[in-house]
Amino acid sequence: MARSKVPSEERVFSLVLALVASSGGLTKHELLSSVYGYSERYRDDAQRGSLERQFERDKEQLRQLGIPVETIDSPGEPGNNQLMRYRISKAAMQVPEGLSFSDRELMMLRMAVLAWREGSLTDEARRAAMKLESLGGGRDPLSTGVSAGFGAAEPSAPALLAAIEAGQIAEFLYQLPERDAPLLRRVYPLQLRRFEGRWHVIAYDVERKASRVFLLARISGQVSSMDPKPGEEQRPGDASELVDRAVDALERLQRDTAVTLRVRPRSRADARFSPGAEVLADDEGGRVLRFGTVDIHELASLVAGYGADAIAVAPERLRDAVRALLGRVDTAHGGLTGAAAEPTVADAEGTH
């Protein structure tokens, strides 16, 4: 079976070019059979299903970036997905006539976009960010002496990016929530990816000979980069495919791990958790949300941080994790905070 060696960034960029160039839109068949990154595998029937799922992910990625992918139904068979056409309207991507920014204004706006949490940006804000790129606002913000992309919470990011660029091995200590001591990991980092508002590194673990995903916030100490030892495995040639499979696994885990929270309407917790969540109830008792997550422990930390504005309802292990965090806070303050009694965990019936 042929494997795609096309980097995902090149594939998505090629898709954008095709969608912008066609004013009348293109069908899925036309896109998959002609666009660089898809066409190489389109003739392989065994890969057709995974290729179509990849196309759906790429479309969603573009929409999350603020690029409006439009769909046009077939006039003869409306609702037929095979005849549906896709396009990107040039008008929707254009900056209003007469609007201009100085270089300094563009840089400040770009830095604000980078610093803002991904989950809080509306579709309109994402489209505005893309228009800033077209005006030149995508200039490297590091040239100003200020880095808004990765804050102090991700000090490992620069070293990992350098290792990716050089194709080197990265070594670091990784702290799992359920372990007392961190583990030494030796990996080829392949891509940094933001998922659920947190930065992850998708990597190939040299010792385990498999792809792994690591949360940057759990990397402790310095990241060391180096060339492989004599006889040690080289960087995988199918990095793009490994990344795609890792993202598939993250999305499956997110779908399979449903959580329920009760949040105070119009609170910071509401703004953080509501986008993309299913609203189960919205009354005087609060807004009940259900959504998927890839990391119960990180979510528990967020819930605990919002205090009474966010209450863990289900599953039990999320409630237990929040209780444990609040208990540690209470213990650290000599039992003076009453943190363990804060209403951030619902009882078994889902009440406060």
PDB file of C-alpha atoms in Angstrom, residues 15-304:
ATOM      1  CA  LEU A  15      -6.828  22.395  -0.734  1.00  0.00           C
ATOM      2  CA  VAL A  16      -7.227  26.126   0.005  1.00  0.00           C
ATOM      3  CA  LEU A  17      -5.749  27.060  -3.375  1.00  0.00           C
ATOM      4  CA  ALA A  18      -8.126  24.707  -5.200  1.00  0.00           C
ATOM      5  CA  LEU A  19     -11.201  25.934  -3.308  1.00  0.00           C
ATOM      6  CA  VAL A  20     -10.368  29.608  -3.877  1.00  0.00           C
ATOM      7  CA  ALA A  21      -9.547  29.111  -7.573  1.00  0.00           C
ATOM      8  CA  SER A  22     -12.918  27.518  -8.408  1.00  0.00           C
ATOM      9  CA  SER A  23     -15.735  30.077  -8.276  1.00  0.00           C
ATOM     10  CA  GLY A  24     -18.346  27.402  -9.009  1.00  0.00           C
ATOM     11  CA  GLY A  25     -16.992  24.956  -6.454  1.00  0.00           C
ATOM     12  CA  LEU A  26     -15.613  21.428  -6.761  1.00  0.00           C
ATOM     13  CA  THR A  27     -17.093  18.076  -5.770  1.00  0.00           C
ATOM     14  CA  LYS A  28     -15.379  15.793  -3.292  1.00  0.00           C
ATOM     15  CA  HIS A  29     -14.416  13.473  -6.162  1.00  0.00           C
ATOM     16  CA  GLU A  30     -12.828  16.349  -8.087  1.00  0.00           C
ATOM     17  CA  LEU A  31     -10.890  17.523  -5.039  1.00  0.00           C
ATOM     18  CA  LEU A  32      -9.655  14.113  -3.907  1.00  0.00           C
ATOM     19  CA  SER A  33      -8.636  13.083  -7.416  1.00  0.00           C
ATOM     20  CA  SER A  34      -6.735  16.265  -8.280  1.00  0.00           C
ATOM     21  CA  VAL A  35      -5.455  18.096  -5.175  1.00  0.00           C
ATOM     22  CA  TYR A  36      -1.856  17.505  -4.102  1.00  0.00           C
ATOM     23  CA  GLY A  37      -1.844  15.396  -0.946  1.00  0.00           C
ATOM     24  CA  TYR A  38      -5.044  13.517  -1.813  1.00  0.00           C
ATOM     25  CA  SER A  39      -4.644  12.521  -5.461  1.00  0.00           C
ATOM     26  CA  GLU A  40      -1.602  10.308  -4.791  1.00  0.00           C
ATOM     27  CA  ARG A  41      -3.785   7.916  -2.756  1.00  0.00           C
ATOM     28  CA  TYR A  42      -7.169   8.399  -4.414  1.00  0.00           C
ATOM     29  CA  ARG A  43      -6.713   5.515  -6.852  1.00  0.00           C
ATOM     30  CA  ASP A  44      -6.065   3.091  -3.983  1.00  0.00           C
ATOM     31  CA  ASP A  45      -9.517   1.723  -3.077  1.00  0.00           C
ATOM     32  CA  ALA A  46      -8.205   0.436   0.258  1.00  0.00           C
ATOM     33  CA  GLN A  47      -7.390   4.003   1.318  1.00  0.00           C
ATOM     34  CA  ARG A  48     -10.562   5.660   0.026  1.00  0.00           C
ATOM     35  CA  GLY A  49     -12.370   5.619   3.371  1.00  0.00           C
ATOM     36  CA  SER A  50      -9.464   7.058   5.374  1.00  0.00           C
ATOM     37  CA  LEU A  51      -8.877   9.645   2.641  1.00  0.00           C
ATOM     38  CA  GLU A  52     -12.471  10.905   2.864  1.00  0.00           C
ATOM     39  CA  ARG A  53     -12.198  11.152   6.669  1.00  0.00           C
ATOM     40  CA  GLN A  54      -8.978  13.109   6.229  1.00  0.00           C
ATOM     41  CA  PHE A  55     -10.774  15.483   3.854  1.00  0.00           C
ATOM     42  CA  GLU A  56     -13.504  16.065   6.454  1.00  0.00           C
ATOM     43  CA  ARG A  57     -10.857  16.821   9.110  1.00  0.00           C
ATOM     44  CA  ASP A  58      -9.082  19.232   6.785  1.00  0.00           C
ATOM     45  CA  LYS A  59     -12.337  21.077   6.050  1.00  0.00           C
ATOM     46  CA  GLU A  60     -13.028  21.410   9.762  1.00  0.00           C
ATOM     47  CA  GLN A  61      -9.480  22.625  10.379  1.00  0.00           C
ATOM     48  CA  LEU A  62      -9.953  25.356   7.772  1.00  0.00           C
ATOM     49  CA  ARG A  63     -13.209  26.458   9.386  1.00  0.00           C
ATOM     50  CA  GLN A  64     -11.556  26.547  12.808  1.00  0.00           C
ATOM     51  CA  LEU A  65      -8.846  28.744  11.328  1.00  0.00           C
ATOM     52  CA  GLY A  66     -11.509  31.157  10.146  1.00  0.00           C
ATOM     53  CA  ILE A  67     -11.580  30.157   6.470  1.00  0.00           C
ATOM     54  CA  PRO A  68     -15.258  29.907   5.389  1.00  0.00           C
ATOM     55  CA  VAL A  69     -15.645  26.700   3.358  1.00  0.00           C
ATOM     56  CA  GLU A  70     -19.004  26.990   1.581  1.00  0.00           C
ATOM     57  CA  THR A  71     -21.133  24.073   0.362  1.00  0.00           C
ATOM     58  CA  ILE A  72     -23.359  24.222  -2.720  1.00  0.00           C
ATOM     59  CA  ASP A  73     -26.093  21.607  -3.193  1.00  0.00           C
ATOM     60  CA  SER A  74     -26.639  20.006  -6.576  1.00  0.00           C
ATOM     61  CA  PRO A  75     -29.790  21.554  -8.136  1.00  0.00           C
ATOM     62  CA  GLY A  76     -30.772  18.165  -9.496  1.00  0.00           C
ATOM     63  CA  GLU A  77     -30.167  16.138  -6.328  1.00  0.00           C
ATOM     64  CA  PRO A  78     -30.083  18.399  -3.261  1.00  0.00           C
ATOM     65  CA  GLY A  79     -28.657  16.608  -0.232  1.00  0.00           C
ATOM     66  CA  ASN A  80     -26.492  14.223  -2.290  1.00  0.00           C
ATOM     67  CA  ASN A  81     -23.059  14.501  -0.651  1.00  0.00           C
ATOM     68  CA  GLN A  82     -21.295  13.081  -3.687  1.00  0.00           C
ATOM     69  CA  LEU A  83     -22.643  15.892  -5.895  1.00  0.00           C
ATOM     70  CA  MET A  84     -22.218  18.651  -3.312  1.00  0.00           C
ATOM     71  CA  ARG A  85     -19.658  21.287  -4.321  1.00  0.00           C
ATOM     72  CA  TYR A  86     -17.188  23.073  -2.059  1.00  0.00           C
ATOM     73  CA  ARG A  87     -15.577  26.486  -2.478  1.00  0.00           C
ATOM     74  CA  ILE A  88     -13.998  29.391  -0.586  1.00  0.00           C
ATOM     75  CA  SER A  89     -15.493  32.773  -1.445  1.00  0.00           C
ATOM     76  CA  LYS A  90     -12.866  35.385  -2.246  1.00  0.00           C
ATOM     77  CA  ALA A  91     -15.252  38.128  -1.099  1.00  0.00           C
ATOM     78  CA  ALA A  92     -15.519  36.637   2.390  1.00  0.00           C
ATOM     79  CA  MET A  93     -11.730  36.727   2.754  1.00  0.00           C
ATOM     80  CA  GLN A  94     -11.243  40.302   1.559  1.00  0.00           C
ATOM     81  CA  VAL A  95     -10.536  43.232   3.860  1.00  0.00           C
ATOM     82  CA  PRO A  96     -13.133  46.059   3.649  1.00  0.00           C
ATOM     83  CA  GLU A  97     -12.177  48.734   1.141  1.00  0.00           C
ATOM     84  CA  GLY A  98     -10.415  51.713   2.690  1.00  0.00           C
ATOM     85  CA  LEU A  99      -9.323  49.848   5.833  1.00  0.00           C
ATOM     86  CA  SER A 100      -5.579  49.835   6.440  1.00  0.00           C
ATOM     87  CA  PHE A 101      -3.148  49.268   9.310  1.00  0.00           C
ATOM     88  CA  SER A 102       0.386  50.399   9.989  1.00  0.00           C
ATOM     89  CA  ASP A 103       3.090  47.747  10.465  1.00  0.00           C
ATOM     90  CA  ARG A 104       3.005  48.377  14.203  1.00  0.00           C
ATOM     91  CA  GLU A 105      -0.785  48.031  14.353  1.00  0.00           C
ATOM     92  CA  LEU A 106      -0.652  44.782  12.370  1.00  0.00           C
ATOM     93  CA  MET A 107       1.955  43.358  14.721  1.00  0.00           C
ATOM     94  CA  MET A 108      -0.004  44.304  17.837  1.00  0.00           C
ATOM     95  CA  LEU A 109      -3.199  42.772  16.428  1.00  0.00           C
ATOM     96  CA  ARG A 110      -1.355  39.617  15.428  1.00  0.00           C
ATOM     97  CA  MET A 111       0.176  39.274  18.888  1.00  0.00           C
ATOM     98  CA  ALA A 112      -3.271  39.690  20.452  1.00  0.00           C
ATOM     99  CA  VAL A 113      -4.575  36.826  18.281  1.00  0.00           C
ATOM    100  CA  LEU A 114      -1.656  34.605  19.302  1.00  0.00           C
ATOM    101  CA  ALA A 115      -2.075  35.352  22.987  1.00  0.00           C
ATOM    102  CA  TRP A 116      -5.851  34.803  23.009  1.00  0.00           C
ATOM    103  CA  ARG A 117      -7.016  31.350  23.991  1.00  0.00           C
ATOM    104  CA  GLU A 118      -8.009  29.378  20.896  1.00  0.00           C
ATOM    105  CA  GLY A 119     -11.352  28.215  22.270  1.00  0.00           C
ATOM    106  CA  SER A 120     -12.496  31.768  22.992  1.00  0.00           C
ATOM    107  CA  LEU A 121     -12.213  33.080  19.427  1.00  0.00           C
ATOM    108  CA  THR A 122     -15.498  33.341  17.534  1.00  0.00           C
ATOM    109  CA  ASP A 123     -15.753  32.413  13.854  1.00  0.00           C
ATOM    110  CA  GLU A 124     -15.743  36.132  13.015  1.00  0.00           C
ATOM    111  CA  ALA A 125     -12.565  36.655  15.040  1.00  0.00           C
ATOM    112  CA  ARG A 126     -10.854  33.743  13.275  1.00  0.00           C
ATOM    113  CA  ARG A 127     -11.764  35.185   9.879  1.00  0.00           C
ATOM    114  CA  ALA A 128     -10.380  38.548  10.995  1.00  0.00           C
ATOM    115  CA  ALA A 129      -7.151  36.810  11.999  1.00  0.00           C
ATOM    116  CA  MET A 130      -6.835  35.263   8.552  1.00  0.00           C
ATOM    117  CA  LYS A 131      -7.351  38.678   6.927  1.00  0.00           C
ATOM    118  CA  LEU A 132      -4.567  40.080   9.113  1.00  0.00           C
ATOM    119  CA  GLU A 133      -2.283  37.390   7.695  1.00  0.00           C
ATOM    120  CA  SER A 134      -3.097  38.543   4.160  1.00  0.00           C
ATOM    121  CA  LEU A 135      -2.205  42.131   5.105  1.00  0.00           C
ATOM    122  CA  GLY A 136       1.180  41.127   6.463  1.00  0.00           C
ATOM    123  CA  GLY A 137       0.199  40.653  10.086  1.00  0.00           C
ATOM    124  CA  GLY A 138       1.765  37.199  10.038  1.00  0.00           C
ATOM    125  CA  ARG A 139       5.271  38.622  10.442  1.00  0.00           C
ATOM    126  CA  ASP A 140       7.302  36.762  13.050  1.00  0.00           C
ATOM    127  CA  PRO A 141       6.266  38.253  16.426  1.00  0.00           C
ATOM    128  CA  LEU A 142       9.607  37.189  17.918  1.00  0.00           C
ATOM    129  CA  SER A 143      11.196  40.038  15.960  1.00  0.00           C
ATOM    130  CA  THR A 144       9.591  42.462  18.428  1.00  0.00           C
ATOM    131  CA  GLY A 145      11.241  40.810  21.414  1.00  0.00           C
ATOM    132  CA  VAL A 146       7.898  39.542  22.723  1.00  0.00           C
ATOM    133  CA  SER A 147       6.576  36.005  22.301  1.00  0.00           C
ATOM    134  CA  ALA A 148       2.807  35.739  22.560  1.00  0.00           C
ATOM    135  CA  GLY A 149       2.475  32.284  21.010  1.00  0.00           C
ATOM    136  CA  PHE A 150       3.908  30.181  23.831  1.00  0.00           C
ATOM    137  CA  GLY A 151       3.815  31.575  27.324  1.00  0.00           C
ATOM    138  CA  ALA A 152       5.736  30.581  30.423  1.00  0.00           C
ATOM    139  CA  ALA A 153       3.468  27.520  30.690  1.00  0.00           C
ATOM    140  CA  GLU A 154       5.161  25.980  27.606  1.00  0.00           C
ATOM    141  CA  PRO A 155       8.909  26.605  28.093  1.00  0.00           C
ATOM    142  CA  SER A 156       9.689  23.361  26.246  1.00  0.00           C
ATOM    143  CA  ALA A 157       8.149  24.592  22.971  1.00  0.00           C
ATOM    144  CA  PRO A 158      11.224  26.331  21.449  1.00  0.00           C
ATOM    145  CA  ALA A 159      13.477  23.299  22.000  1.00  0.00           C
ATOM    146  CA  LEU A 160      10.878  20.920  20.566  1.00  0.00           C
ATOM    147  CA  LEU A 161      10.374  23.123  17.511  1.00  0.00           C
ATOM    148  CA  ALA A 162      14.142  23.201  16.967  1.00  0.00           C
ATOM    149  CA  ALA A 163      14.314  19.384  17.200  1.00  0.00           C
ATOM    150  CA  ILE A 164      11.471  19.051  14.682  1.00  0.00           C
ATOM    151  CA  GLU A 165      13.245  21.391  12.265  1.00  0.00           C
ATOM    152  CA  ALA A 166      16.560  19.529  12.627  1.00  0.00           C
ATOM    153  CA  GLY A 167      14.999  16.042  12.581  1.00  0.00           C
ATOM    154  CA  GLN A 168      16.709  15.253  15.885  1.00  0.00           C
ATOM    155  CA  ILE A 169      15.771  13.190  18.926  1.00  0.00           C
ATOM    156  CA  ALA A 170      14.421  15.064  21.954  1.00  0.00           C
ATOM    157  CA  GLU A 171      14.864  13.847  25.524  1.00  0.00           C
ATOM    158  CA  PHE A 172      12.773  15.138  28.417  1.00  0.00           C
ATOM    159  CA  LEU A 173      11.233  14.188  31.743  1.00  0.00           C
ATOM    160  CA  TYR A 174       7.477  13.650  31.559  1.00  0.00           C
ATOM    161  CA  GLN A 175       5.270  13.788  34.643  1.00  0.00           C
ATOM    162  CA  LEU A 176       2.158  11.608  34.488  1.00  0.00           C
ATOM    163  CA  PRO A 177      -0.645  12.545  36.927  1.00  0.00           C
ATOM    164  CA  GLU A 178      -0.765   9.110  38.561  1.00  0.00           C
ATOM    165  CA  ARG A 179       3.011   8.797  39.155  1.00  0.00           C
ATOM    166  CA  ASP A 180       5.191  10.369  41.840  1.00  0.00           C
ATOM    167  CA  ALA A 181       8.331  10.682  39.707  1.00  0.00           C
ATOM    168  CA  PRO A 182       8.649  11.795  36.067  1.00  0.00           C
ATOM    169  CA  LEU A 183       9.666   9.350  33.320  1.00  0.00           C
ATOM    170  CA  LEU A 184      12.493   9.928  30.844  1.00  0.00           C
ATOM    171  CA  ARG A 185      11.158   9.932  27.284  1.00  0.00           C
ATOM    172  CA  ARG A 186      13.280   9.756  24.146  1.00  0.00           C
ATOM    173  CA  VAL A 187      11.342  10.702  21.018  1.00  0.00           C
ATOM    174  CA  TYR A 188      11.434  12.177  17.544  1.00  0.00           C
ATOM    175  CA  PRO A 189       9.048  15.153  17.840  1.00  0.00           C
ATOM    176  CA  LEU A 190       6.949  15.437  14.670  1.00  0.00           C
ATOM    177  CA  GLN A 191       4.490  18.282  15.220  1.00  0.00           C
ATOM    178  CA  LEU A 192       3.249  20.694  17.885  1.00  0.00           C
ATOM    179  CA  ARG A 193      -0.528  20.771  17.894  1.00  0.00           C
ATOM    180  CA  ARG A 194      -3.104  22.680  19.916  1.00  0.00           C
ATOM    181  CA  PHE A 195      -5.979  20.468  21.028  1.00  0.00           C
ATOM    182  CA  GLU A 196      -8.689  21.458  23.517  1.00  0.00           C
ATOM    183  CA  GLY A 197      -6.861  24.734  24.106  1.00  0.00           C
ATOM    184  CA  ARG A 198      -3.610  23.029  25.194  1.00  0.00           C
ATOM    185  CA  TRP A 199      -0.372  22.439  23.335  1.00  0.00           C
ATOM    186  CA  HIS A 200       0.710  18.855  22.637  1.00  0.00           C
ATOM    187  CA  VAL A 201       3.681  17.374  20.836  1.00  0.00           C
ATOM    188  CA  ILE A 202       2.973  14.443  18.536  1.00  0.00           C
ATOM    189  CA  ALA A 203       6.098  12.302  18.513  1.00  0.00           C
ATOM    190  CA  TYR A 204       7.574   8.930  17.613  1.00  0.00           C
ATOM    191  CA  ASP A 205       8.818   7.199  20.772  1.00  0.00           C
ATOM    192  CA  VAL A 206      12.185   5.603  19.980  1.00  0.00           C
ATOM    193  CA  GLU A 207      12.066   3.054  22.821  1.00  0.00           C
ATOM    194  CA  ARG A 208       8.420   2.067  22.397  1.00  0.00           C
ATOM    195  CA  LYS A 209       8.610   2.184  18.585  1.00  0.00           C
ATOM    196  CA  ALA A 210       5.212   3.858  18.297  1.00  0.00           C
ATOM    197  CA  SER A 211       3.695   7.321  17.999  1.00  0.00           C
ATOM    198  CA  ARG A 212       2.804   9.074  21.244  1.00  0.00           C
ATOM    199  CA  VAL A 213       1.182  12.383  22.213  1.00  0.00           C
ATOM    200  CA  PHE A 214       2.620  14.414  25.094  1.00  0.00           C
ATOM    201  CA  LEU A 215       1.114  17.427  26.844  1.00  0.00           C
ATOM    202  CA  LEU A 216       3.692  20.212  26.941  1.00  0.00           C
ATOM    203  CA  ALA A 217       2.514  21.330  30.377  1.00  0.00           C
ATOM    204  CA  ARG A 218       3.671  17.956  31.794  1.00  0.00           C
ATOM    205  CA  ILE A 219       7.230  18.224  30.483  1.00  0.00           C
ATOM    206  CA  SER A 220       9.490  19.101  33.406  1.00  0.00           C
ATOM    207  CA  GLY A 221      12.974  20.565  33.182  1.00  0.00           C
ATOM    208  CA  GLN A 222      14.953  21.138  30.017  1.00  0.00           C
ATOM    209  CA  VAL A 223      14.446  19.436  26.653  1.00  0.00           C
ATOM    210  CA  SER A 224      17.703  18.099  25.182  1.00  0.00           C
ATOM    211  CA  SER A 225      18.033  17.476  21.453  1.00  0.00           C
ATOM    212  CA  MET A 226      20.596  15.197  19.836  1.00  0.00           C
ATOM    213  CA  ASP A 227      21.339  13.025  16.830  1.00  0.00           C
ATOM    214  CA  PRO A 228      20.483   9.310  17.106  1.00  0.00           C
ATOM    215  CA  LYS A 229      23.085   6.990  18.589  1.00  0.00           C
ATOM    216  CA  PRO A 230      24.946   4.588  16.271  1.00  0.00           C
ATOM    217  CA  GLY A 231      22.524   1.836  15.301  1.00  0.00           C
ATOM    218  CA  GLU A 232      19.543   3.687  16.765  1.00  0.00           C
ATOM    219  CA  GLU A 233      16.343   4.007  14.769  1.00  0.00           C
ATOM    220  CA  GLN A 234      16.190   6.939  12.364  1.00  0.00           C
ATOM    221  CA  ARG A 235      13.347   9.462  12.179  1.00  0.00           C
ATOM    222  CA  PRO A 236      10.299   7.825  10.519  1.00  0.00           C
ATOM    223  CA  GLY A 237       9.856   8.704   6.868  1.00  0.00           C
ATOM    224  CA  ASP A 238       6.053   8.580   7.126  1.00  0.00           C
ATOM    225  CA  ALA A 239       5.840  11.382   9.711  1.00  0.00           C
ATOM    226  CA  SER A 240       2.741  12.918   8.124  1.00  0.00           C
ATOM    227  CA  GLU A 241       0.843   9.641   8.311  1.00  0.00           C
ATOM    228  CA  LEU A 242       1.921   9.099  11.937  1.00  0.00           C
ATOM    229  CA  VAL A 243       0.644  12.574  12.813  1.00  0.00           C
ATOM    230  CA  ASP A 244      -2.687  11.910  11.083  1.00  0.00           C
ATOM    231  CA  ARG A 245      -3.109   8.626  12.968  1.00  0.00           C
ATOM    232  CA  ALA A 246      -2.283  10.314  16.274  1.00  0.00           C
ATOM    233  CA  VAL A 247      -4.873  13.026  15.607  1.00  0.00           C
ATOM    234  CA  ASP A 248      -7.404  10.301  14.726  1.00  0.00           C
ATOM    235  CA  ALA A 249      -6.701   8.653  18.088  1.00  0.00           C
ATOM    236  CA  LEU A 250      -7.124  11.963  19.946  1.00  0.00           C
ATOM    237  CA  GLU A 251     -10.452  12.606  18.254  1.00  0.00           C
ATOM    238  CA  ARG A 252     -11.685   9.083  19.065  1.00  0.00           C
ATOM    239  CA  LEU A 253     -10.661   9.506  22.696  1.00  0.00           C
ATOM    240  CA  GLN A 254     -12.457  12.839  22.840  1.00  0.00           C
ATOM    241  CA  ARG A 255     -15.648  11.303  21.415  1.00  0.00           C
ATOM    242  CA  ASP A 256     -15.467   8.348  23.807  1.00  0.00           C
ATOM    243  CA  THR A 257     -14.779  10.389  26.965  1.00  0.00           C
ATOM    244  CA  ALA A 258     -17.942  12.372  27.644  1.00  0.00           C
ATOM    245  CA  VAL A 259     -18.089  14.698  30.657  1.00  0.00           C
ATOM    246  CA  THR A 260     -20.882  16.769  32.164  1.00  0.00           C
ATOM    247  CA  LEU A 261     -20.428  20.129  33.895  1.00  0.00           C
ATOM    248  CA  ARG A 262     -22.775  22.667  35.415  1.00  0.00           C
ATOM    249  CA  VAL A 263     -21.561  26.227  34.836  1.00  0.00           C
ATOM    250  CA  ARG A 264     -22.784  29.613  35.981  1.00  0.00           C
ATOM    251  CA  PRO A 265     -24.322  31.433  32.976  1.00  0.00           C
ATOM    252  CA  ARG A 266     -22.248  34.305  31.554  1.00  0.00           C
ATOM    253  CA  SER A 267     -19.269  33.361  33.724  1.00  0.00           C
ATOM    254  CA  ARG A 268     -15.696  32.758  32.560  1.00  0.00           C
ATOM    255  CA  ALA A 269     -16.358  29.031  32.897  1.00  0.00           C
ATOM    256  CA  ASP A 270     -19.400  29.374  30.633  1.00  0.00           C
ATOM    257  CA  ALA A 271     -17.306  31.167  27.988  1.00  0.00           C
ATOM    258  CA  ARG A 272     -14.575  28.526  28.255  1.00  0.00           C
ATOM    259  CA  PHE A 273     -16.676  25.355  28.111  1.00  0.00           C
ATOM    260  CA  SER A 274     -19.807  26.281  26.122  1.00  0.00           C
ATOM    261  CA  PRO A 275     -18.317  26.486  22.581  1.00  0.00           C
ATOM    262  CA  GLY A 276     -18.982  23.127  20.916  1.00  0.00           C
ATOM    263  CA  ALA A 277     -20.723  21.638  23.970  1.00  0.00           C
ATOM    264  CA  GLU A 278     -24.205  20.115  24.041  1.00  0.00           C
ATOM    265  CA  VAL A 279     -26.496  22.097  26.357  1.00  0.00           C
ATOM    266  CA  LEU A 280     -28.524  19.596  28.413  1.00  0.00           C
ATOM    267  CA  ALA A 281     -30.262  22.200  30.586  1.00  0.00           C
ATOM    268  CA  ASP A 282     -30.282  25.962  30.967  1.00  0.00           C
ATOM    269  CA  ASP A 283     -32.232  27.237  33.956  1.00  0.00           C
ATOM    270  CA  GLU A 284     -31.865  29.037  37.269  1.00  0.00           C
ATOM    271  CA  GLY A 285     -29.702  26.204  38.554  1.00  0.00           C
ATOM    272  CA  GLY A 286     -27.106  26.884  35.865  1.00  0.00           C
ATOM    273  CA  ARG A 287     -26.215  25.662  32.415  1.00  0.00           C
ATOM    274  CA  VAL A 288     -25.528  21.919  32.131  1.00  0.00           C
ATOM    275  CA  LEU A 289     -23.031  21.094  29.391  1.00  0.00           C
ATOM    276  CA  ARG A 290     -21.852  17.807  27.923  1.00  0.00           C
ATOM    277  CA  PHE A 291     -18.749  17.474  25.748  1.00  0.00           C
ATOM    278  CA  GLY A 292     -15.794  15.193  25.136  1.00  0.00           C
ATOM    279  CA  THR A 293     -12.262  15.515  26.466  1.00  0.00           C
ATOM    280  CA  VAL A 294      -8.913  13.817  25.953  1.00  0.00           C
ATOM    281  CA  ASP A 295      -7.589  14.518  29.455  1.00  0.00           C
ATOM    282  CA  ILE A 296      -9.700  14.142  32.595  1.00  0.00           C
ATOM    283  CA  HIS A 297      -6.879  15.351  34.867  1.00  0.00           C
ATOM    284  CA  GLU A 298      -6.295  18.588  32.944  1.00  0.00           C
ATOM    285  CA  LEU A 299     -10.035  19.232  32.791  1.00  0.00           C
ATOM    286  CA  ALA A 300     -10.281  18.682  36.556  1.00  0.00           C
ATOM    287  CA  SER A 301      -7.595  21.313  37.074  1.00  0.00           C
ATOM    288  CA  LEU A 302      -9.571  23.779  34.941  1.00  0.00           C
ATOM    289  CA  VAL A 303     -12.838  23.053  36.755  1.00  0.00           C
ATOM    290  CA  ALA A 304     -11.210  23.493  40.155  1.00  0.00           C
TER     291      ALA A 304
END
